[in-house]
Short mmCIF file of C-alpha atoms in Angstrom, two decimals:
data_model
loop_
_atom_site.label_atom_id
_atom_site.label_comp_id
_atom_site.label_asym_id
_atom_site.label_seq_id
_atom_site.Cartn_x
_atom_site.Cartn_y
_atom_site.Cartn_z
CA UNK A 1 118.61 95.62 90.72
CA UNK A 2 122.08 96.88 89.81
CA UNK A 3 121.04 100.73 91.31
CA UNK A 4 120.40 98.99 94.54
CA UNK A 5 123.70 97.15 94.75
CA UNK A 6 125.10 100.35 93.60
CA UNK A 7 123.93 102.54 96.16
CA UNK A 8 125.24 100.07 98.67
CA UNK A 9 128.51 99.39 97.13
CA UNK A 10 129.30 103.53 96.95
CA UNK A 11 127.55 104.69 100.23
CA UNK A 12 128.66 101.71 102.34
CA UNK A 13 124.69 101.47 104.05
CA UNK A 14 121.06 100.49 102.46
CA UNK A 15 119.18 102.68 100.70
CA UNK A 16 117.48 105.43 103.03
CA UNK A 17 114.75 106.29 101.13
CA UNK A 18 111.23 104.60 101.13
CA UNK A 19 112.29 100.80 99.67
CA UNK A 20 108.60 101.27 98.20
CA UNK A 21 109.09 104.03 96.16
CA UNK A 22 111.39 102.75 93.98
CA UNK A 23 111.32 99.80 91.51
CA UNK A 24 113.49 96.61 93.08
CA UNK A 25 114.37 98.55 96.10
CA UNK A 26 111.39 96.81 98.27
CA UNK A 27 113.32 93.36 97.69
CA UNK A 28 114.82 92.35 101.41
CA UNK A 29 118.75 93.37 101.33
CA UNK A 30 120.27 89.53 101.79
CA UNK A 31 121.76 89.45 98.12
CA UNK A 32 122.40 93.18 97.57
CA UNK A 33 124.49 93.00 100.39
CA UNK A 34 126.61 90.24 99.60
CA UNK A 35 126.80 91.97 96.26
CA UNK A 36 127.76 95.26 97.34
CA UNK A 37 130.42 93.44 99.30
CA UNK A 38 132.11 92.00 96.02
CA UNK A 39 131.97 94.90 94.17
CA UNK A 40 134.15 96.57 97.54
CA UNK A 41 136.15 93.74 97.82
CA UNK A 42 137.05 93.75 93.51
CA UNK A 43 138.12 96.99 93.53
CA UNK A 44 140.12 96.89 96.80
CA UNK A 45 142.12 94.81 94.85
CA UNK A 46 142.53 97.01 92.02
CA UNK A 47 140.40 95.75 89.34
CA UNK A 48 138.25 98.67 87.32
CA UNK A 49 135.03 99.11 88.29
CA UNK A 50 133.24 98.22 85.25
CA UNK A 51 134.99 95.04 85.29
CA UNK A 52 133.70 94.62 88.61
CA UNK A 53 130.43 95.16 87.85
CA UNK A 54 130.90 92.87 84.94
CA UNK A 55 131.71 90.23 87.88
CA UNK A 56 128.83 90.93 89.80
CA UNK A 57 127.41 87.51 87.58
CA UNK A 58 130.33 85.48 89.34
CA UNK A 59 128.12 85.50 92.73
CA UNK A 60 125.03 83.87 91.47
CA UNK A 61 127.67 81.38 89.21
CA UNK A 62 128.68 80.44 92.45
CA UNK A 63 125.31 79.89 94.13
CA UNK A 64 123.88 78.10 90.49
CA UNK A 65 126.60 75.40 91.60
CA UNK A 66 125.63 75.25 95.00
CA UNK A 67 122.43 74.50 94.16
CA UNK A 68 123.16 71.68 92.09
CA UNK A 69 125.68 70.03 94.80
CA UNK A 70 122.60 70.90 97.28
CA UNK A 71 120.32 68.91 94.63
CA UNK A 72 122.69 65.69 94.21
CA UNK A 73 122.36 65.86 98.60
CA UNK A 74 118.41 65.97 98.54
CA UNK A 75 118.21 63.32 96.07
CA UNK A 76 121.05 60.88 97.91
CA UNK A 77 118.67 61.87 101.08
CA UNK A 78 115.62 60.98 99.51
CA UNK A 79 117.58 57.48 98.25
CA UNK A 80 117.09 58.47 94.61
CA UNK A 81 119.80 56.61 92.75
CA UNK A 82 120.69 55.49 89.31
CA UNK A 83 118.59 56.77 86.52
CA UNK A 84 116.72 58.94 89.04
CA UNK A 85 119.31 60.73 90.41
CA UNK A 86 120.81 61.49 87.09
CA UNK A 87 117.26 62.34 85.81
CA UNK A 88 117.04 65.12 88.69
CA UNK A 89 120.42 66.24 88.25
CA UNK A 90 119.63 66.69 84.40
CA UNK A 91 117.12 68.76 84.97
CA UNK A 92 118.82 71.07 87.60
CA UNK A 93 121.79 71.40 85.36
CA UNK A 94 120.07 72.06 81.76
CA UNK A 95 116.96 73.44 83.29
CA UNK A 96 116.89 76.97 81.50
CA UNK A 97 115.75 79.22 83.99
CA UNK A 98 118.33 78.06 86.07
CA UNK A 99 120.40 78.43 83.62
CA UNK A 100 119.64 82.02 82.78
CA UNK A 101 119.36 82.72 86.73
CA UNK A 102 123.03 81.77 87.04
CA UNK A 103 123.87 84.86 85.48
CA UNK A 104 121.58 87.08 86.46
CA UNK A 105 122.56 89.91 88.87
CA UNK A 106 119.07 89.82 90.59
CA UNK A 107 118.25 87.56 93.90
CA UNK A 108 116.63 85.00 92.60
CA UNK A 109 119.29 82.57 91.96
CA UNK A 110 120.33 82.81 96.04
CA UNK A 111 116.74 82.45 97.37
CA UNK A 112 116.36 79.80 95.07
CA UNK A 113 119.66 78.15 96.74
CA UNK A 114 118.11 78.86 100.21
CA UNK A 115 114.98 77.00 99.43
CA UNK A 116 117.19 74.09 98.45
CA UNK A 117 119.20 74.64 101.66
CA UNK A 118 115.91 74.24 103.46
CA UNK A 119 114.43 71.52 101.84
CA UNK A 120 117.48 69.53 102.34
CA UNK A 121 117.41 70.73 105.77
CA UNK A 122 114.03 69.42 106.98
CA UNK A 123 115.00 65.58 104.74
CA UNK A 124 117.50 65.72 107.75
CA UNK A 125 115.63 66.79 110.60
CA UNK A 126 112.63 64.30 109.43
CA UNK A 127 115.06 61.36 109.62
CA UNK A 128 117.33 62.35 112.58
CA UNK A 129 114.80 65.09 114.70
CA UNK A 130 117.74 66.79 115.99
CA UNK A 131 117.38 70.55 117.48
CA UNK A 132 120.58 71.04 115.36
CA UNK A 133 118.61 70.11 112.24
CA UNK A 134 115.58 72.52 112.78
CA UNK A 135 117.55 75.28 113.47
CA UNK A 136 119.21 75.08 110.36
CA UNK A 137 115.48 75.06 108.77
CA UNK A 138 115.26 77.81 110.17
CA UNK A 139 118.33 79.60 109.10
CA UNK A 140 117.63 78.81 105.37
CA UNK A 141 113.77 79.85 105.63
CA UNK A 142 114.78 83.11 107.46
CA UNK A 143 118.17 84.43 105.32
CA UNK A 144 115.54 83.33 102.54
CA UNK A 145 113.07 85.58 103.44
CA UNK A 146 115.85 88.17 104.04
CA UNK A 147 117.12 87.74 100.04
CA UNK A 148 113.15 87.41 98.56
CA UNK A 149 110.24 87.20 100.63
CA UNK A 150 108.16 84.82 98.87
CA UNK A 151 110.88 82.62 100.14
CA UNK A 152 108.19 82.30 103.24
CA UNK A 153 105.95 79.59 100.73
CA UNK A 154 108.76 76.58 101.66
CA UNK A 155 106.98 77.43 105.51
CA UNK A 156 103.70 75.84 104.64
CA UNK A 157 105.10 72.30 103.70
CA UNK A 158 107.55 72.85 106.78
CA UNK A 159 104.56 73.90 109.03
CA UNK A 160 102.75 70.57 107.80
CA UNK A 161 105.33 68.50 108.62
CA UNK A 162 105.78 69.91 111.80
CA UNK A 163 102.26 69.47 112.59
CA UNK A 164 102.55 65.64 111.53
CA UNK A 165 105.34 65.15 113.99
CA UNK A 166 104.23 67.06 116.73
CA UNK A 167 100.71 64.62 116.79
CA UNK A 168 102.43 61.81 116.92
CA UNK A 169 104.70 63.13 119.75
CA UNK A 170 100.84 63.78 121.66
CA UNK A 171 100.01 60.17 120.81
CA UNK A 172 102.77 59.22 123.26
CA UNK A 173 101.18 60.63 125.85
CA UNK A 174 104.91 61.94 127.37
CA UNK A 175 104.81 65.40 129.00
CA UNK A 176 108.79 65.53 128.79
CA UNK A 177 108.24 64.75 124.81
CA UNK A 178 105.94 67.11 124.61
CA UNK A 179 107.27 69.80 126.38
CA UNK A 180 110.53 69.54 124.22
CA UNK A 181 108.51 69.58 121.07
CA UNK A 182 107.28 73.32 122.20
CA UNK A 183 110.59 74.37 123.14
CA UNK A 184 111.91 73.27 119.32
CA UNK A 185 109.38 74.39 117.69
CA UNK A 186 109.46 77.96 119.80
CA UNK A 187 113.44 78.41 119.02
CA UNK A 188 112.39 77.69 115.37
CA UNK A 189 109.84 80.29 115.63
CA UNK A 190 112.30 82.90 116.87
CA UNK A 191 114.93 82.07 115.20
CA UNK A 192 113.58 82.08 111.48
CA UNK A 193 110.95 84.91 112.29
CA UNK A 194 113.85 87.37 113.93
CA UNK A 195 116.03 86.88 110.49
CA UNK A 196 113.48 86.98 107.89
CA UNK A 197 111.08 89.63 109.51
CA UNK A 198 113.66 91.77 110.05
CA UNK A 199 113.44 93.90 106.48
CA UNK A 200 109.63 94.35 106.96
CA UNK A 201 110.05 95.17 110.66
CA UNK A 202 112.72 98.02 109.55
CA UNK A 203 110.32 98.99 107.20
CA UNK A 204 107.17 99.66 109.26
CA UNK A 205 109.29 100.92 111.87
CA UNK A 206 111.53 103.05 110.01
CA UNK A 207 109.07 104.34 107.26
CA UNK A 208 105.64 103.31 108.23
CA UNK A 209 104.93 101.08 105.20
CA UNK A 210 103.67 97.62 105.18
CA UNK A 211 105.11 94.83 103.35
CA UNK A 212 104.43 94.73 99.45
CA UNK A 213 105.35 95.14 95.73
CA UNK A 214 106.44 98.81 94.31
CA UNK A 215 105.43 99.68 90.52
CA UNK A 216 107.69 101.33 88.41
CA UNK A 217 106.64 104.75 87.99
CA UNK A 218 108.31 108.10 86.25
CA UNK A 219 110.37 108.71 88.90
CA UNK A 220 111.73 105.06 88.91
#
């Protein structure tokens, strides 16, 4: 992982070689990115690189306590209070892959926060079925899928629910209810599919490979 954010911290671009033909490089770009940025933005303001480096663990720090104030929201949504909320909490805070995750320099501690975002996301658009609230459903699913693609499994429970809502929006028998239902669910469509297709689209495009998982080999 650090060679990726290293490439684009020096060259300023991703990677141009075949993502696929090098270990970690087929992971979308979302967190190497951001990562690439701090390392820039550290030493533009003097500090050593290898300190900076060192402070590549600050970024998923900063998303580990995201995800627990994301985590306090979901529960306060879901009306969990007293010694369920602090039970859920608990485990979110002393949970020890999350714990290790929050200072790792790989992307797993950021999709993890985008799932979160997403969850918490569709808890709102379930209880207020705003256009506001799907679209932001659809912002965490697709910048998910851009920082890990198996991101994409939160779309099956989403899809569901979806489905669930858009039956009992036919059992009202209103063509303007219905019609408006499409036209969500189409912007949703777009708008998470343009963001988090967008690495394997570059990919097929760019070097002919479909989507997958690389092995490390000798030349890795």
């Amino acid at each position: 992982h650090i060679g990726y954010i290293e490439y684009i911290y020096k060259f300023r671009k991703l990677p141009d070689m075949n993502p696929y033909e090098l270990f970690s490089y087929y992971h979308p770009p979302l967190h190497y990115i951001l990562s690439g940025l701090w390392l820039i933005f550290l030493t533009s303001l003097g500090m050593a690189e290898d300190t900076a480096f060192e402070n590549l663990q600050v970024l998923p720090l900063f998303y580990s306590g995201l995800f627990m104030l994301l985590t306090w929201r979901i529960l306060k949504r879901a009306h969990a209070g007293g010694k369920g909320l602090c039970t859920g909490l608990l485990l979110v805070a002393a949970h020890p892959a999350l714990i290790i995750m929050s200072g790792s320099i790989n992307n797993d501690m950021l999709s993890t926060l985008l799932l979160a975002a997403a969850i918490l996301a569709a808890l709102r658009w379930i209880q207020s079925n705003t256009l506001g609230s799907l679209l932001l459903i659809a912002a965490s699913i697709g910048f998910g899928m851009l920082c890990k693609i198996n991101t994409a499994v939160i779309a099956l429970p989403t899809g569901l629910i979806f489905l669930l809502d858009f039956i009992r929006v036919l059992r009202t028998g209103k063509k303007q209810n219905i019609l408006r239902s499409l036209r969500s669910y189409v912007l949703f469509g777009c708008t998470a599919g343009s963001v988090g297709l967008s690495w394997i689209a570059r990919n097929l495009i760019r070097f002919r490979v479909k989507p997958g998982i690389s092995s490390a080999t000798e030349s890795s």
